[in-house]
Amino acid sequence: MKKLNFLFLIIIFSTSCSYKLGGLETIFENTSSNVFHIKESSITEFKQFLLNADVNVSSDKYNYLIEILNFKREKITISTTSKAKVNEYRIISSARLVIYDKEGNQILSKDVSFFKDHKFSSSAITSSVNEEKIITEEVDENLKINILSHLLSLN
């Protein structure tokens, strides 16, 4: 009887669990009919990011050509302790977004960036390093979201 109850609970919990396997959630609901082409010199994983966000990407027929240049990450010190040890960093991801229309005319050239501050603890270096990795990934993701918002604002 206990095994039957246990099996019943397992079935109930597994069917009612709403865990989504793999992939990213759609960030925006894309109502735009624009089709984009990403120039080869751009951030390599940005194409997959656009596809995950349900943005139309094509190398043949497109309305806009996207170029993402000068992608870089920086980590700068923003505060120190009284003993001149780093207390807080700012992690910055930035890039230049250039958008061309289908005739090749540049319609937008803009520097886009995102940053987040990170408190560093020299007494817990392992956890601080792991937290820094997570923050860096989060900053990169938010940079992509900023770029995506510029793309979706095009008429």
mmCIF file of C-alpha atoms in Angstrom:
data_model
loop_
_atom_site.group_PDB
_atom_site.id
_atom_site.type_symbol
_atom_site.label_atom_id
_atom_site.label_comp_id
_atom_site.label_asym_id
_atom_site.label_seq_id
_atom_site.Cartn_x
_atom_site.Cartn_y
_atom_site.Cartn_z
ATOM 1 C CA MET A 1 0.000 0.000 0.000
ATOM 2 C CA LYS A 2 2.848 2.407 0.860
ATOM 3 C CA LYS A 3 4.503 1.694 -2.484
ATOM 4 C CA LEU A 4 1.258 2.408 -4.300
ATOM 5 C CA ASN A 5 0.799 5.727 -2.469
ATOM 6 C CA PHE A 6 4.405 6.659 -3.158
ATOM 7 C CA LEU A 7 4.002 5.836 -6.856
ATOM 8 C CA PHE A 8 0.777 7.864 -6.975
ATOM 9 C CA LEU A 9 2.551 10.895 -5.441
ATOM 10 C CA ILE A 10 5.427 10.586 -7.914
ATOM 11 C CA ILE A 11 2.993 10.550 -10.840
ATOM 12 C CA ILE A 12 1.059 13.549 -9.508
ATOM 13 C CA PHE A 13 4.192 15.630 -8.892
ATOM 14 C CA SER A 14 5.844 14.750 -12.186
ATOM 15 C CA THR A 15 2.769 15.627 -14.253
ATOM 16 C CA SER A 16 2.048 18.838 -12.378
ATOM 17 C CA CYS A 17 5.624 20.093 -12.460
ATOM 18 C CA SER A 18 6.017 22.964 -14.902
ATOM 19 C CA TYR A 19 9.757 22.655 -15.407
ATOM 20 C CA LYS A 20 10.805 23.688 -18.909
ATOM 21 C CA LEU A 21 13.652 21.740 -20.443
ATOM 22 C CA GLY A 22 16.336 23.542 -22.428
ATOM 23 C CA GLY A 23 16.432 26.832 -24.290
ATOM 24 C CA LEU A 24 15.658 30.348 -23.234
ATOM 25 C CA GLU A 25 12.311 31.819 -22.472
ATOM 26 C CA THR A 26 11.089 34.295 -25.041
ATOM 27 C CA ILE A 27 12.034 37.716 -23.740
ATOM 28 C CA PHE A 28 9.808 39.806 -25.973
ATOM 29 C CA GLU A 29 6.713 39.007 -27.918
ATOM 30 C CA ASN A 30 7.859 39.852 -31.398
ATOM 31 C CA THR A 31 5.056 41.578 -33.260
ATOM 32 C CA SER A 32 7.433 43.028 -35.853
ATOM 33 C CA SER A 33 7.409 41.796 -39.434
ATOM 34 C CA ASN A 34 11.021 42.933 -39.888
ATOM 35 C CA VAL A 35 13.577 40.379 -41.021
ATOM 36 C CA PHE A 36 17.203 40.833 -39.985
ATOM 37 C CA HIS A 37 20.516 39.593 -41.323
ATOM 38 C CA ILE A 38 23.499 39.522 -38.986
ATOM 39 C CA LYS A 39 26.838 40.422 -40.502
ATOM 40 C CA GLU A 40 29.525 37.767 -39.973
ATOM 41 C CA SER A 41 31.776 40.149 -38.013
ATOM 42 C CA SER A 42 29.189 40.350 -35.221
ATOM 43 C CA ILE A 43 29.017 38.502 -31.900
ATOM 44 C CA THR A 44 28.680 34.832 -32.846
ATOM 45 C CA GLU A 45 26.102 33.815 -30.238
ATOM 46 C CA PHE A 46 23.876 36.818 -30.992
ATOM 47 C CA LYS A 47 22.148 35.052 -33.903
ATOM 48 C CA GLN A 48 20.999 32.239 -31.591
ATOM 49 C CA PHE A 49 19.858 34.826 -29.062
ATOM 50 C CA LEU A 50 17.663 36.475 -31.730
ATOM 51 C CA LEU A 51 16.226 33.132 -32.799
ATOM 52 C CA ASN A 52 15.391 32.311 -29.168
ATOM 53 C CA ALA A 53 13.640 35.689 -28.913
ATOM 54 C CA ASP A 54 11.488 34.767 -31.948
ATOM 55 C CA VAL A 55 13.068 37.396 -34.206
ATOM 56 C CA ASN A 56 13.023 36.712 -37.947
ATOM 57 C CA VAL A 57 16.591 36.122 -39.159
ATOM 58 C CA SER A 58 17.477 35.388 -42.781
ATOM 59 C CA SER A 59 20.535 35.679 -44.977
ATOM 60 C CA ASP A 60 18.485 36.037 -48.189
ATOM 61 C CA LYS A 61 15.552 38.421 -47.867
ATOM 62 C CA TYR A 62 15.887 40.905 -45.030
ATOM 63 C CA ASN A 63 14.848 44.458 -44.182
ATOM 64 C CA TYR A 64 17.852 45.323 -42.021
ATOM 65 C CA LEU A 65 21.491 44.286 -41.826
ATOM 66 C CA ILE A 66 22.875 44.224 -38.284
ATOM 67 C CA GLU A 67 26.514 44.633 -37.396
ATOM 68 C CA ILE A 68 27.747 44.388 -33.820
ATOM 69 C CA LEU A 69 31.289 45.704 -33.511
ATOM 70 C CA ASN A 70 33.897 46.219 -30.798
ATOM 71 C CA PHE A 71 32.319 43.861 -28.261
ATOM 72 C CA LYS A 72 34.293 44.063 -25.045
ATOM 73 C CA ARG A 73 34.095 43.289 -21.370
ATOM 74 C CA GLU A 74 35.738 45.389 -18.724
ATOM 75 C CA LYS A 75 36.225 45.009 -15.012
ATOM 76 C CA ILE A 76 37.137 48.197 -13.240
ATOM 77 C CA THR A 77 37.727 48.896 -9.576
ATOM 78 C CA ILE A 78 35.165 51.271 -8.101
ATOM 79 C CA SER A 79 36.058 51.054 -4.407
ATOM 80 C CA THR A 80 38.845 49.839 -2.154
ATOM 81 C CA THR A 81 39.186 49.078 1.532
ATOM 82 C CA SER A 82 41.264 51.145 3.935
ATOM 83 C CA LYS A 83 44.067 48.593 3.369
ATOM 84 C CA ALA A 84 44.024 49.320 -0.404
ATOM 85 C CA LYS A 85 42.375 46.002 -1.283
ATOM 86 C CA VAL A 86 39.672 45.872 -3.906
ATOM 87 C CA ASN A 87 36.242 46.030 -2.335
ATOM 88 C CA GLU A 88 33.974 46.495 -5.341
ATOM 89 C CA TYR A 89 34.227 46.017 -9.103
ATOM 90 C CA ARG A 90 32.089 47.248 -11.978
ATOM 91 C CA ILE A 91 31.622 44.668 -14.741
ATOM 92 C CA ILE A 92 30.797 46.258 -18.103
ATOM 93 C CA SER A 93 29.861 44.732 -21.456
ATOM 94 C CA SER A 94 29.703 47.071 -24.418
ATOM 95 C CA ALA A 95 29.462 47.004 -28.205
ATOM 96 C CA ARG A 96 28.691 49.248 -31.159
ATOM 97 C CA LEU A 97 25.396 48.458 -32.875
ATOM 98 C CA VAL A 98 25.219 49.445 -36.537
ATOM 99 C CA ILE A 99 22.018 48.919 -38.530
ATOM 100 C CA TYR A 100 21.718 49.270 -42.312
ATOM 101 C CA ASP A 101 18.550 49.228 -44.404
ATOM 102 C CA LYS A 102 18.213 46.823 -47.341
ATOM 103 C CA GLU A 103 19.796 49.363 -49.719
ATOM 104 C CA GLY A 104 22.917 49.450 -47.517
ATOM 105 C CA ASN A 105 22.307 52.903 -46.004
ATOM 106 C CA GLN A 106 23.370 53.198 -42.389
ATOM 107 C CA ILE A 107 20.333 54.139 -40.300
ATOM 108 C CA LEU A 108 21.753 53.688 -36.781
ATOM 109 C CA SER A 109 25.186 53.601 -35.211
ATOM 110 C CA LYS A 110 25.085 53.515 -31.448
ATOM 111 C CA ASP A 111 27.266 52.430 -28.553
ATOM 112 C CA VAL A 112 25.305 50.082 -26.304
ATOM 113 C CA SER A 113 26.433 48.938 -22.871
ATOM 114 C CA PHE A 114 25.294 47.393 -19.632
ATOM 115 C CA PHE A 115 27.059 47.201 -16.275
ATOM 116 C CA LYS A 116 26.615 45.795 -12.829
ATOM 117 C CA ASP A 117 28.583 46.313 -9.630
ATOM 118 C CA HIS A 118 30.089 43.361 -7.783
ATOM 119 C CA LYS A 119 31.238 43.361 -4.164
ATOM 120 C CA PHE A 120 34.441 41.374 -3.852
ATOM 121 C CA SER A 121 35.328 39.492 -0.701
ATOM 122 C CA SER A 122 38.982 38.540 -0.356
ATOM 123 C CA SER A 123 38.059 36.272 2.559
ATOM 124 C CA ALA A 124 35.765 34.183 0.317
ATOM 125 C CA ILE A 125 37.649 34.208 -2.963
ATOM 126 C CA THR A 126 36.066 31.071 -4.442
ATOM 127 C CA SER A 127 32.507 32.278 -3.964
ATOM 128 C CA SER A 128 33.434 35.785 -5.153
ATOM 129 C CA VAL A 129 34.973 34.381 -8.356
ATOM 130 C CA ASN A 130 31.904 32.211 -8.989
ATOM 131 C CA GLU A 131 29.609 35.161 -8.348
ATOM 132 C CA GLU A 132 31.676 37.269 -10.751
ATOM 133 C CA LYS A 133 31.194 34.649 -13.499
ATOM 134 C CA ILE A 134 27.435 34.696 -12.960
ATOM 135 C CA ILE A 135 27.330 38.507 -12.977
ATOM 136 C CA THR A 136 29.430 38.632 -16.168
ATOM 137 C CA GLU A 137 26.993 36.261 -17.925
ATOM 138 C CA GLU A 138 24.073 38.356 -16.668
ATOM 139 C CA VAL A 139 25.691 41.576 -17.921
ATOM 140 C CA ASP A 140 26.300 40.007 -21.362
ATOM 141 C CA GLU A 141 22.691 38.827 -21.517
ATOM 142 C CA ASN A 142 21.393 42.290 -20.627
ATOM 143 C CA LEU A 143 23.580 43.836 -23.315
ATOM 144 C CA LYS A 144 21.928 41.514 -25.845
ATOM 145 C CA ILE A 145 18.494 42.506 -24.523
ATOM 146 C CA ASN A 146 19.407 46.200 -24.971
ATOM 147 C CA ILE A 147 20.430 45.510 -28.573
ATOM 148 C CA LEU A 148 17.252 43.520 -29.133
ATOM 149 C CA SER A 149 15.112 46.412 -27.867
ATOM 150 C CA HIS A 150 16.745 48.721 -30.450
ATOM 151 C CA LEU A 151 15.995 46.203 -33.209
ATOM 152 C CA LEU A 152 12.372 45.749 -32.205
ATOM 153 C CA SER A 153 11.830 49.519 -32.099
ATOM 154 C CA LEU A 154 12.511 49.803 -35.845
ATOM 155 C CA ASN A 155 9.438 50.480 -37.982
#
